[in-house]
């Protein structure tokens, strides 16, 4: 009985001595970066790599002094088992590990000697980076990171709410201004009709102030197009047309989307003011993916326009128009890998020639 009591006393004493040591043990913080099978490119936004990279960069920043002193090396293990032989797998695993290290050296401003690297021809297609950080420090860093994430989320939510309120207020003021302008114009027209003693409906003339426009050629290609034209006087007009569309098919692997806006100044000629010459500016953005490679970018240009308006009745007319000039397109090429767009190059193209054509239905509002 005395031996049991002695053994129990010794065991409790050992636990009292060793517990603080256990509490100060270091824990491995592990970060995993995924790679496409048989590929050695490091796609940061693919398969959660961006989240892992952000976590790792934050941990490096919190322990940077210790890392640069050589007291806390980054353990890098490259893996590949999707190729034919062990030599190929080891070579690809080495390249993958080096790509991850290069990303960390560039972004975190650390050095090659701060890494310890091992490569493996088994396991899968990934690279693992480990940091041996004290457990208490890891918990504190996680809590601090979580607090920062929550603060940032609250800030973004507040900014979004304020922007929505601002846009709603601007829309309300714009609607009030539009209604006030319409009422003032109606009162002015009524006063003019009273003074002239002739109802406005009896006037038959091409001198109108505002018309709604729709390019039927654009609508035929499933691209909604609408515009307005303001005739300052019988000989001069200002027109603005806009187009927008967004289509995707083949499980979103194919894409056709664009928006354009084209303001134009026109000079109407002749007795009937049917023929015209004009100057047009065009700007917009596009996103086409009709094959394996997609193109997304901006376009801008302008040129000279000409056309003829064929009157159908007192309210409707057809506007046949053509524009010649210059367009510049700056765009990125991309491929879609596992549902993620991966940029594969930039390109710029310039175009001289036809830049606009239309068979436009014109509805004279007043």
mmCIF file of C-alpha atoms in Angstrom:
data_model
loop_
_atom_site.group_PDB
_atom_site.id
_atom_site.type_symbol
_atom_site.label_atom_id
_atom_site.label_comp_id
_atom_site.label_asym_id
_atom_site.label_seq_id
_atom_site.Cartn_x
_atom_site.Cartn_y
_atom_site.Cartn_z
ATOM 1 C CA UNK A 1 0.000 0.000 0.000
ATOM 2 C CA UNK A 2 2.884 2.377 0.825
ATOM 3 C CA UNK A 3 4.463 1.618 -2.594
ATOM 4 C CA UNK A 4 1.243 2.626 -4.387
ATOM 5 C CA UNK A 5 1.076 5.878 -2.446
ATOM 6 C CA UNK A 6 4.738 6.608 -3.229
ATOM 7 C CA UNK A 7 4.231 5.872 -6.978
ATOM 8 C CA UNK A 8 1.121 8.089 -7.144
ATOM 9 C CA UNK A 9 2.939 10.962 -5.418
ATOM 10 C CA UNK A 10 5.881 10.664 -7.874
ATOM 11 C CA UNK A 11 3.488 10.594 -10.894
ATOM 12 C CA UNK A 12 1.677 13.736 -9.754
ATOM 13 C CA UNK A 13 4.982 15.536 -9.241
ATOM 14 C CA UNK A 14 6.168 14.624 -12.777
ATOM 15 C CA UNK A 15 2.899 15.885 -14.291
ATOM 16 C CA UNK A 16 3.249 19.182 -12.372
ATOM 17 C CA UNK A 17 6.785 19.666 -13.739
ATOM 18 C CA UNK A 18 6.141 18.627 -17.363
ATOM 19 C CA UNK A 19 2.710 20.265 -17.954
ATOM 20 C CA UNK A 20 4.121 23.817 -18.502
ATOM 21 C CA UNK A 21 6.629 22.355 -20.964
ATOM 22 C CA UNK A 22 3.838 20.627 -22.879
ATOM 23 C CA UNK A 23 1.809 23.847 -22.914
ATOM 24 C CA UNK A 24 4.783 25.628 -24.574
ATOM 25 C CA UNK A 25 5.210 22.982 -27.316
ATOM 26 C CA UNK A 26 5.302 24.268 -30.838
ATOM 27 C CA UNK A 27 2.689 23.328 -33.375
ATOM 28 C CA UNK A 28 3.034 22.966 -37.099
ATOM 29 C CA UNK A 29 0.966 25.439 -39.142
ATOM 30 C CA UNK A 30 0.404 23.790 -42.531
ATOM 31 C CA UNK A 31 -0.542 25.428 -45.848
ATOM 32 C CA UNK A 32 -1.434 23.339 -48.917
ATOM 33 C CA UNK A 33 -1.267 24.625 -52.512
ATOM 34 C CA UNK A 34 -3.004 22.560 -55.227
ATOM 35 C CA UNK A 35 -1.637 22.005 -58.749
ATOM 36 C CA UNK A 36 -3.310 20.849 -61.967
ATOM 37 C CA UNK A 37 -2.487 17.211 -62.718
ATOM 38 C CA UNK A 38 0.682 16.878 -64.855
ATOM 39 C CA UNK A 39 1.202 20.688 -64.799
ATOM 40 C CA UNK A 40 3.840 22.695 -62.927
ATOM 41 C CA UNK A 41 2.238 26.176 -63.176
ATOM 42 C CA UNK A 42 1.194 27.760 -59.860
ATOM 43 C CA UNK A 43 -2.326 29.147 -60.425
ATOM 44 C CA UNK A 44 -2.923 31.430 -57.428
ATOM 45 C CA UNK A 45 -6.733 31.923 -57.757
ATOM 46 C CA UNK A 46 -7.336 28.211 -58.477
ATOM 47 C CA UNK A 47 -8.839 25.673 -56.059
ATOM 48 C CA UNK A 48 -8.449 27.789 -52.908
ATOM 49 C CA UNK A 49 -4.758 28.652 -53.464
ATOM 50 C CA UNK A 50 -5.455 32.375 -53.033
ATOM 51 C CA UNK A 51 -6.929 31.817 -49.560
ATOM 52 C CA UNK A 52 -4.022 29.609 -48.477
ATOM 53 C CA UNK A 53 -1.490 32.125 -49.839
ATOM 54 C CA UNK A 54 -3.138 34.990 -47.945
ATOM 55 C CA UNK A 55 -3.039 32.935 -44.702
ATOM 56 C CA UNK A 56 0.604 32.005 -45.213
ATOM 57 C CA UNK A 57 1.683 35.589 -46.036
ATOM 58 C CA UNK A 58 -0.065 36.813 -42.883
ATOM 59 C CA UNK A 59 1.733 34.186 -40.773
ATOM 60 C CA UNK A 60 5.106 35.076 -42.362
ATOM 61 C CA UNK A 61 4.518 38.770 -41.675
ATOM 62 C CA UNK A 62 3.767 38.052 -38.003
ATOM 63 C CA UNK A 63 6.977 35.992 -37.626
ATOM 64 C CA UNK A 64 9.197 37.743 -40.192
ATOM 65 C CA UNK A 65 11.988 38.754 -37.841
ATOM 66 C CA UNK A 66 12.354 35.187 -36.529
ATOM 67 C CA UNK A 67 12.279 33.790 -40.085
ATOM 68 C CA UNK A 68 14.946 36.186 -41.399
ATOM 69 C CA UNK A 69 17.157 35.356 -38.371
ATOM 70 C CA UNK A 70 17.058 31.705 -39.434
ATOM 71 C CA UNK A 71 15.333 30.540 -36.244
ATOM 72 C CA UNK A 72 12.058 29.630 -37.948
ATOM 73 C CA UNK A 73 12.638 28.025 -41.387
ATOM 74 C CA UNK A 74 9.800 27.376 -43.830
ATOM 75 C CA UNK A 75 9.565 23.647 -44.588
ATOM 76 C CA UNK A 76 8.544 23.142 -48.237
ATOM 77 C CA UNK A 77 7.540 19.693 -49.580
ATOM 78 C CA UNK A 78 6.773 19.325 -53.288
ATOM 79 C CA UNK A 79 4.681 16.362 -54.478
ATOM 80 C CA UNK A 80 3.880 14.868 -57.903
ATOM 81 C CA UNK A 81 2.642 11.390 -58.860
ATOM 82 C CA UNK A 82 0.698 12.109 -62.072
ATOM 83 C CA UNK A 83 3.546 11.576 -64.567
ATOM 84 C CA UNK A 84 5.060 8.386 -65.979
ATOM 85 C CA UNK A 85 8.229 7.825 -63.999
ATOM 86 C CA UNK A 86 9.829 8.691 -60.668
ATOM 87 C CA UNK A 87 12.428 11.015 -62.257
ATOM 88 C CA UNK A 88 9.733 13.018 -64.053
ATOM 89 C CA UNK A 89 7.627 13.226 -60.898
ATOM 90 C CA UNK A 90 10.596 14.422 -58.812
ATOM 91 C CA UNK A 91 11.550 17.030 -61.426
ATOM 92 C CA UNK A 92 7.982 18.379 -61.571
ATOM 93 C CA UNK A 93 7.713 18.347 -57.759
ATOM 94 C CA UNK A 94 10.927 20.414 -57.590
ATOM 95 C CA UNK A 95 9.605 22.976 -60.120
ATOM 96 C CA UNK A 96 6.313 23.252 -58.199
ATOM 97 C CA UNK A 97 8.140 23.834 -54.912
ATOM 98 C CA UNK A 98 10.367 26.480 -56.535
ATOM 99 C CA UNK A 99 7.336 28.301 -58.002
ATOM 100 C CA UNK A 100 5.721 28.498 -54.557
ATOM 101 C CA UNK A 101 8.994 29.699 -53.012
ATOM 102 C CA UNK A 102 9.421 32.343 -55.729
ATOM 103 C CA UNK A 103 5.913 33.648 -54.998
ATOM 104 C CA UNK A 104 6.737 33.906 -51.275
ATOM 105 C CA UNK A 105 10.149 35.518 -51.893
ATOM 106 C CA UNK A 106 8.544 38.135 -54.151
ATOM 107 C CA UNK A 107 5.533 38.915 -51.965
ATOM 108 C CA UNK A 108 6.931 38.469 -48.427
ATOM 109 C CA UNK A 109 10.488 39.781 -49.102
ATOM 110 C CA UNK A 110 12.236 36.727 -47.650
ATOM 111 C CA UNK A 111 15.261 34.806 -48.942
ATOM 112 C CA UNK A 112 16.075 31.398 -50.392
ATOM 113 C CA UNK A 113 18.068 30.449 -47.270
ATOM 114 C CA UNK A 114 14.892 30.770 -45.193
ATOM 115 C CA UNK A 115 13.517 27.553 -46.798
ATOM 116 C CA UNK A 116 14.184 23.846 -46.284
ATOM 117 C CA UNK A 117 12.927 21.934 -49.324
ATOM 118 C CA UNK A 118 12.136 18.236 -49.925
ATOM 119 C CA UNK A 119 10.549 16.743 -53.053
ATOM 120 C CA UNK A 120 8.512 13.547 -53.359
ATOM 121 C CA UNK A 121 7.337 11.361 -56.259
ATOM 122 C CA UNK A 122 4.255 10.196 -54.337
ATOM 123 C CA UNK A 123 1.270 11.607 -52.519
ATOM 124 C CA UNK A 124 -0.512 13.707 -55.139
ATOM 125 C CA UNK A 125 -0.265 17.033 -57.000
ATOM 126 C CA UNK A 126 0.391 19.707 -54.371
ATOM 127 C CA UNK A 127 3.011 21.631 -52.376
ATOM 128 C CA UNK A 128 2.921 21.809 -48.580
ATOM 129 C CA UNK A 129 4.525 24.665 -46.606
ATOM 130 C CA UNK A 130 4.896 24.237 -42.842
ATOM 131 C CA UNK A 131 5.871 26.708 -40.132
ATOM 132 C CA UNK A 132 6.614 25.520 -36.596
ATOM 133 C CA UNK A 133 5.066 28.303 -34.527
ATOM 134 C CA UNK A 134 4.443 28.212 -30.726
ATOM 135 C CA UNK A 135 0.872 27.161 -30.021
ATOM 136 C CA UNK A 136 0.042 30.256 -27.970
ATOM 137 C CA UNK A 137 1.327 32.537 -30.735
ATOM 138 C CA UNK A 138 -0.676 30.617 -33.350
ATOM 139 C CA UNK A 139 -3.889 31.007 -31.354
ATOM 140 C CA UNK A 140 -3.210 34.712 -30.836
ATOM 141 C CA UNK A 141 -2.512 35.228 -34.544
ATOM 142 C CA UNK A 142 -5.672 33.350 -35.512
ATOM 143 C CA UNK A 143 -7.753 35.479 -33.131
ATOM 144 C CA UNK A 144 -6.161 38.681 -34.424
ATOM 145 C CA UNK A 145 -6.707 37.631 -38.058
ATOM 146 C CA UNK A 146 -10.333 36.757 -37.354
ATOM 147 C CA UNK A 147 -10.867 40.139 -35.705
ATOM 148 C CA UNK A 148 -9.370 41.909 -38.723
ATOM 149 C CA UNK A 149 -11.529 39.881 -41.118
ATOM 150 C CA UNK A 150 -14.667 40.778 -39.170
ATOM 151 C CA UNK A 151 -13.731 44.465 -39.069
ATOM 152 C CA UNK A 152 -13.084 44.492 -42.815
ATOM 153 C CA UNK A 153 -16.394 42.743 -43.518
ATOM 154 C CA UNK A 154 -18.260 45.288 -41.371
ATOM 155 C CA UNK A 155 -16.493 48.162 -43.142
ATOM 156 C CA UNK A 156 -17.355 46.824 -46.600
ATOM 157 C CA UNK A 157 -20.985 46.293 -45.578
ATOM 158 C CA UNK A 158 -21.235 49.869 -44.297
ATOM 159 C CA UNK A 159 -19.678 51.268 -47.472
ATOM 160 C CA UNK A 160 -22.047 49.226 -49.647
ATOM 161 C CA UNK A 161 -25.072 50.422 -47.674
ATOM 162 C CA UNK A 162 -23.941 54.057 -47.949
ATOM 163 C CA UNK A 163 -23.391 53.696 -51.720
ATOM 164 C CA UNK A 164 -26.854 52.204 -52.192
ATOM 165 C CA UNK A 165 -28.431 55.056 -50.240
ATOM 166 C CA UNK A 166 -26.491 57.618 -52.286
ATOM 167 C CA UNK A 167 -27.559 56.056 -55.604
ATOM 168 C CA UNK A 168 -31.193 55.917 -54.473
ATOM 169 C CA UNK A 169 -31.084 59.610 -53.515
ATOM 170 C CA UNK A 170 -29.499 60.570 -56.854
ATOM 171 C CA UNK A 171 -32.123 58.568 -58.749
ATOM 172 C CA UNK A 172 -34.919 60.279 -56.805
ATOM 173 C CA UNK A 173 -33.509 63.749 -57.533
ATOM 174 C CA UNK A 174 -33.013 62.907 -61.223
ATOM 175 C CA UNK A 175 -36.624 61.707 -61.490
ATOM 176 C CA UNK A 176 -37.884 64.887 -59.825
ATOM 177 C CA UNK A 177 -35.795 67.025 -62.204
ATOM 178 C CA UNK A 178 -37.080 65.097 -65.231
ATOM 179 C CA UNK A 179 -40.712 65.531 -64.177
ATOM 180 C CA UNK A 180 -40.167 69.230 -63.524
ATOM 181 C CA UNK A 181 -38.591 69.673 -66.970
ATOM 182 C CA UNK A 182 -41.456 67.804 -68.637
ATOM 183 C CA UNK A 183 -44.038 69.950 -66.848
ATOM 184 C CA UNK A 184 -42.195 73.148 -67.793
ATOM 185 C CA UNK A 185 -41.988 72.051 -71.450
ATOM 186 C CA UNK A 186 -45.676 71.157 -71.487
ATOM 187 C CA UNK A 187 -46.617 74.520 -70.034
ATOM 188 C CA UNK A 188 -44.414 76.276 -72.588
ATOM 189 C CA UNK A 189 -45.982 74.341 -75.477
ATOM 190 C CA UNK A 190 -49.495 75.080 -74.190
ATOM 191 C CA UNK A 191 -48.673 78.799 -73.927
ATOM 192 C CA UNK A 192 -47.249 78.869 -77.452
ATOM 193 C CA UNK A 193 -50.318 77.085 -78.848
ATOM 194 C CA UNK A 194 -52.592 79.549 -77.060
ATOM 195 C CA UNK A 195 -50.704 82.552 -78.424
ATOM 196 C CA UNK A 196 -50.578 81.115 -81.954
ATOM 197 C CA UNK A 197 -54.225 80.088 -81.858
ATOM 198 C CA UNK A 198 -53.353 76.808 -83.635
ATOM 199 C CA UNK A 199 -53.343 73.366 -81.958
ATOM 200 C CA UNK A 200 -49.923 71.673 -82.075
ATOM 201 C CA UNK A 201 -51.480 68.487 -83.499
ATOM 202 C CA UNK A 202 -52.312 70.286 -86.772
ATOM 203 C CA UNK A 203 -48.678 71.152 -87.494
ATOM 204 C CA UNK A 204 -46.997 68.834 -89.997
ATOM 205 C CA UNK A 205 -43.241 69.446 -89.927
ATOM 206 C CA UNK A 206 -39.899 67.674 -89.545
ATOM 207 C CA UNK A 207 -38.931 70.136 -86.790
ATOM 208 C CA UNK A 208 -39.224 68.024 -83.629
ATOM 209 C CA UNK A 209 -37.289 68.142 -80.410
ATOM 210 C CA UNK A 210 -36.877 64.600 -79.001
ATOM 211 C CA UNK A 211 -37.105 61.068 -80.422
ATOM 212 C CA UNK A 212 -36.555 57.515 -79.171
ATOM 213 C CA UNK A 213 -34.301 55.281 -81.302
ATOM 214 C CA UNK A 214 -33.795 51.508 -81.607
ATOM 215 C CA UNK A 215 -31.242 49.940 -83.974
ATOM 216 C CA UNK A 216 -33.081 46.970 -85.502
ATOM 217 C CA UNK A 217 -29.835 45.363 -86.721
ATOM 218 C CA UNK A 218 -28.570 45.178 -83.137
ATOM 219 C CA UNK A 219 -31.859 43.741 -81.892
ATOM 220 C CA UNK A 220 -31.668 41.083 -84.651
ATOM 221 C CA UNK A 221 -28.359 39.873 -83.121
ATOM 222 C CA UNK A 222 -29.981 39.641 -79.647
ATOM 223 C CA UNK A 223 -28.209 42.825 -78.558
ATOM 224 C CA UNK A 224 -30.715 45.302 -77.070
ATOM 225 C CA UNK A 225 -30.068 48.817 -78.363
ATOM 226 C CA UNK A 226 -31.810 52.071 -77.411
ATOM 227 C CA UNK A 227 -31.036 55.756 -77.848
ATOM 228 C CA UNK A 228 -32.288 59.331 -77.839
ATOM 229 C CA UNK A 229 -31.899 62.189 -80.303
ATOM 230 C CA UNK A 230 -32.401 65.844 -79.480
ATOM 231 C CA UNK A 231 -32.945 68.142 -82.454
ATOM 232 C CA UNK A 232 -31.651 71.493 -81.308
ATOM 233 C CA UNK A 233 -32.993 73.049 -84.509
ATOM 234 C CA UNK A 234 -34.060 71.684 -87.939
ATOM 235 C CA UNK A 235 -30.423 71.445 -89.093
ATOM 236 C CA UNK A 236 -28.611 70.218 -85.970
ATOM 237 C CA UNK A 237 -29.140 67.232 -83.694
ATOM 238 C CA UNK A 238 -27.392 65.356 -80.862
ATOM 239 C CA UNK A 239 -27.932 61.580 -80.646
ATOM 240 C CA UNK A 240 -26.806 59.008 -78.084
ATOM 241 C CA UNK A 241 -27.212 55.235 -78.600
ATOM 242 C CA UNK A 242 -26.349 52.483 -76.154
ATOM 243 C CA UNK A 243 -26.179 48.698 -76.496
ATOM 244 C CA UNK A 244 -25.878 45.974 -73.874
ATOM 245 C CA UNK A 245 -26.066 42.180 -73.893
ATOM 246 C CA UNK A 246 -24.830 39.245 -71.824
ATOM 247 C CA UNK A 247 -25.211 35.629 -73.002
ATOM 248 C CA UNK A 248 -23.543 32.400 -71.888
ATOM 249 C CA UNK A 249 -24.062 28.784 -72.889
ATOM 250 C CA UNK A 250 -22.361 25.365 -72.944
ATOM 251 C CA UNK A 251 -22.358 25.293 -69.135
ATOM 252 C CA UNK A 252 -20.996 28.892 -69.105
ATOM 253 C CA UNK A 253 -17.926 27.839 -71.131
ATOM 254 C CA UNK A 254 -19.039 30.067 -74.013
ATOM 255 C CA UNK A 255 -19.666 33.771 -73.544
ATOM 256 C CA UNK A 256 -20.947 36.730 -75.542
ATOM 257 C CA UNK A 257 -21.274 39.994 -73.641
ATOM 258 C CA UNK A 258 -20.726 43.657 -74.407
ATOM 259 C CA UNK A 259 -21.829 47.200 -73.746
ATOM 260 C CA UNK A 260 -21.326 50.238 -75.935
ATOM 261 C CA UNK A 261 -22.278 53.907 -75.850
ATOM 262 C CA UNK A 262 -22.021 56.126 -78.949
ATOM 263 C CA UNK A 263 -22.753 59.885 -78.774
ATOM 264 C CA UNK A 264 -23.066 61.655 -82.124
ATOM 265 C CA UNK A 265 -23.474 65.193 -83.500
ATOM 266 C CA UNK A 266 -25.441 65.502 -86.795
ATOM 267 C CA UNK A 267 -25.958 68.155 -89.441
ATOM 268 C CA UNK A 268 -29.163 67.709 -91.507
ATOM 269 C CA UNK A 269 -29.121 68.928 -95.115
ATOM 270 C CA UNK A 270 -31.601 69.707 -97.870
ATOM 271 C CA UNK A 271 -35.120 71.094 -97.879
ATOM 272 C CA UNK A 272 -36.642 68.072 -96.145
ATOM 273 C CA UNK A 273 -33.715 67.652 -93.726
ATOM 274 C CA UNK A 274 -33.566 63.921 -94.487
ATOM 275 C CA UNK A 275 -29.876 63.487 -95.413
ATOM 276 C CA UNK A 276 -27.243 64.148 -92.766
ATOM 277 C CA UNK A 277 -23.530 64.044 -91.922
ATOM 278 C CA UNK A 278 -22.210 63.529 -88.417
ATOM 279 C CA UNK A 279 -19.272 62.923 -86.096
ATOM 280 C CA UNK A 280 -19.454 59.995 -83.673
ATOM 281 C CA UNK A 281 -17.468 58.788 -80.650
ATOM 282 C CA UNK A 282 -17.754 55.178 -79.437
ATOM 283 C CA UNK A 283 -16.596 53.488 -76.206
ATOM 284 C CA UNK A 284 -17.402 50.199 -74.501
ATOM 285 C CA UNK A 285 -16.265 46.856 -73.163
ATOM 286 C CA UNK A 286 -16.587 43.298 -74.459
ATOM 287 C CA UNK A 287 -16.156 39.668 -73.372
ATOM 288 C CA UNK A 288 -16.159 37.037 -76.116
ATOM 289 C CA UNK A 289 -15.393 33.338 -75.620
ATOM 290 C CA UNK A 290 -16.538 31.467 -78.710
ATOM 291 C CA UNK A 291 -13.616 28.990 -78.691
ATOM 292 C CA UNK A 292 -11.044 27.692 -76.205
ATOM 293 C CA UNK A 293 -9.586 31.191 -75.737
ATOM 294 C CA UNK A 294 -11.676 34.134 -74.534
ATOM 295 C CA UNK A 295 -11.069 37.841 -75.076
ATOM 296 C CA UNK A 296 -12.096 40.533 -72.591
ATOM 297 C CA UNK A 297 -11.260 44.225 -72.798
ATOM 298 C CA UNK A 298 -12.080 47.793 -73.764
ATOM 299 C CA UNK A 299 -12.743 49.480 -77.095
ATOM 300 C CA UNK A 300 -12.676 53.153 -78.048
ATOM 301 C CA UNK A 301 -12.760 55.144 -81.260
ATOM 302 C CA UNK A 302 -14.789 57.371 -83.509
ATOM 303 C CA UNK A 303 -15.367 58.591 -87.025
ATOM 304 C CA UNK A 304 -17.680 60.181 -89.577
ATOM 305 C CA UNK A 305 -21.302 59.062 -90.052
ATOM 306 C CA UNK A 306 -23.804 59.577 -92.833
ATOM 307 C CA UNK A 307 -27.386 58.506 -93.329
ATOM 308 C CA UNK A 308 -30.895 59.123 -94.510
ATOM 309 C CA UNK A 309 -34.170 59.275 -92.576
ATOM 310 C CA UNK A 310 -37.214 57.844 -94.361
ATOM 311 C CA UNK A 311 -40.453 59.181 -92.916
ATOM 312 C CA UNK A 312 -43.137 56.508 -92.377
ATOM 313 C CA UNK A 313 -45.830 58.668 -90.775
ATOM 314 C CA UNK A 314 -46.134 61.667 -88.478
ATOM 315 C CA UNK A 315 -44.567 59.777 -85.542
ATOM 316 C CA UNK A 316 -42.310 57.087 -87.069
ATOM 317 C CA UNK A 317 -39.296 57.065 -89.398
ATOM 318 C CA UNK A 318 -36.497 54.700 -90.454
ATOM 319 C CA UNK A 319 -32.914 55.901 -90.121
ATOM 320 C CA UNK A 320 -30.399 54.182 -92.465
ATOM 321 C CA UNK A 321 -26.879 55.025 -91.262
ATOM 322 C CA UNK A 322 -23.239 54.038 -91.722
ATOM 323 C CA UNK A 323 -20.111 55.101 -89.808
ATOM 324 C CA UNK A 324 -16.489 55.028 -91.004
ATOM 325 C CA UNK A 325 -13.532 55.659 -88.721
ATOM 326 C CA UNK A 326 -11.029 54.151 -86.268
ATOM 327 C CA UNK A 327 -11.362 51.741 -83.332
ATOM 328 C CA UNK A 328 -8.780 50.664 -80.750
ATOM 329 C CA UNK A 329 -9.290 47.478 -78.680
ATOM 330 C CA UNK A 330 -7.140 46.551 -75.657
ATOM 331 C CA UNK A 331 -7.984 43.110 -74.304
ATOM 332 C CA UNK A 332 -6.783 40.148 -72.282
ATOM 333 C CA UNK A 333 -6.836 36.575 -73.493
ATOM 334 C CA UNK A 334 -7.947 33.912 -71.026
ATOM 335 C CA UNK A 335 -8.745 30.247 -70.639
ATOM 336 C CA UNK A 336 -11.205 28.659 -68.237
ATOM 337 C CA UNK A 337 -9.694 25.950 -65.997
ATOM 338 C CA UNK A 338 -12.102 24.218 -63.605
ATOM 339 C CA UNK A 339 -14.484 27.168 -63.822
ATOM 340 C CA UNK A 340 -11.753 29.763 -63.093
ATOM 341 C CA UNK A 341 -10.580 32.333 -65.669
ATOM 342 C CA UNK A 342 -6.787 32.181 -66.114
ATOM 343 C CA UNK A 343 -5.146 35.023 -68.042
ATOM 344 C CA UNK A 344 -2.836 33.898 -70.846
ATOM 345 C CA UNK A 345 -1.804 37.165 -72.521
ATOM 346 C CA UNK A 346 -2.611 40.728 -73.580
ATOM 347 C CA UNK A 347 -3.213 42.134 -77.054
ATOM 348 C CA UNK A 348 -4.033 45.438 -78.755
ATOM 349 C CA UNK A 349 -5.768 45.776 -82.131
ATOM 350 C CA UNK A 350 -6.521 48.828 -84.253
ATOM 351 C CA UNK A 351 -9.222 48.939 -86.921
ATOM 352 C CA UNK A 352 -9.870 51.472 -89.674
ATOM 353 C CA UNK A 353 -13.037 51.138 -91.737
ATOM 354 C CA UNK A 354 -16.732 50.624 -90.973
ATOM 355 C CA UNK A 355 -17.309 51.048 -87.252
ATOM 356 C CA UNK A 356 -21.094 51.369 -87.148
ATOM 357 C CA UNK A 357 -24.151 50.445 -89.222
ATOM 358 C CA UNK A 358 -27.816 50.551 -88.498
ATOM 359 C CA UNK A 359 -31.396 50.411 -89.643
ATOM 360 C CA UNK A 360 -32.890 52.400 -86.781
ATOM 361 C CA UNK A 361 -36.562 52.840 -85.947
ATOM 362 C CA UNK A 362 -37.168 56.454 -84.868
ATOM 363 C CA UNK A 363 -40.214 57.358 -82.741
ATOM 364 C CA UNK A 364 -40.786 61.086 -82.481
ATOM 365 C CA UNK A 365 -41.899 61.835 -78.948
ATOM 366 C CA UNK A 366 -42.558 65.540 -79.342
#
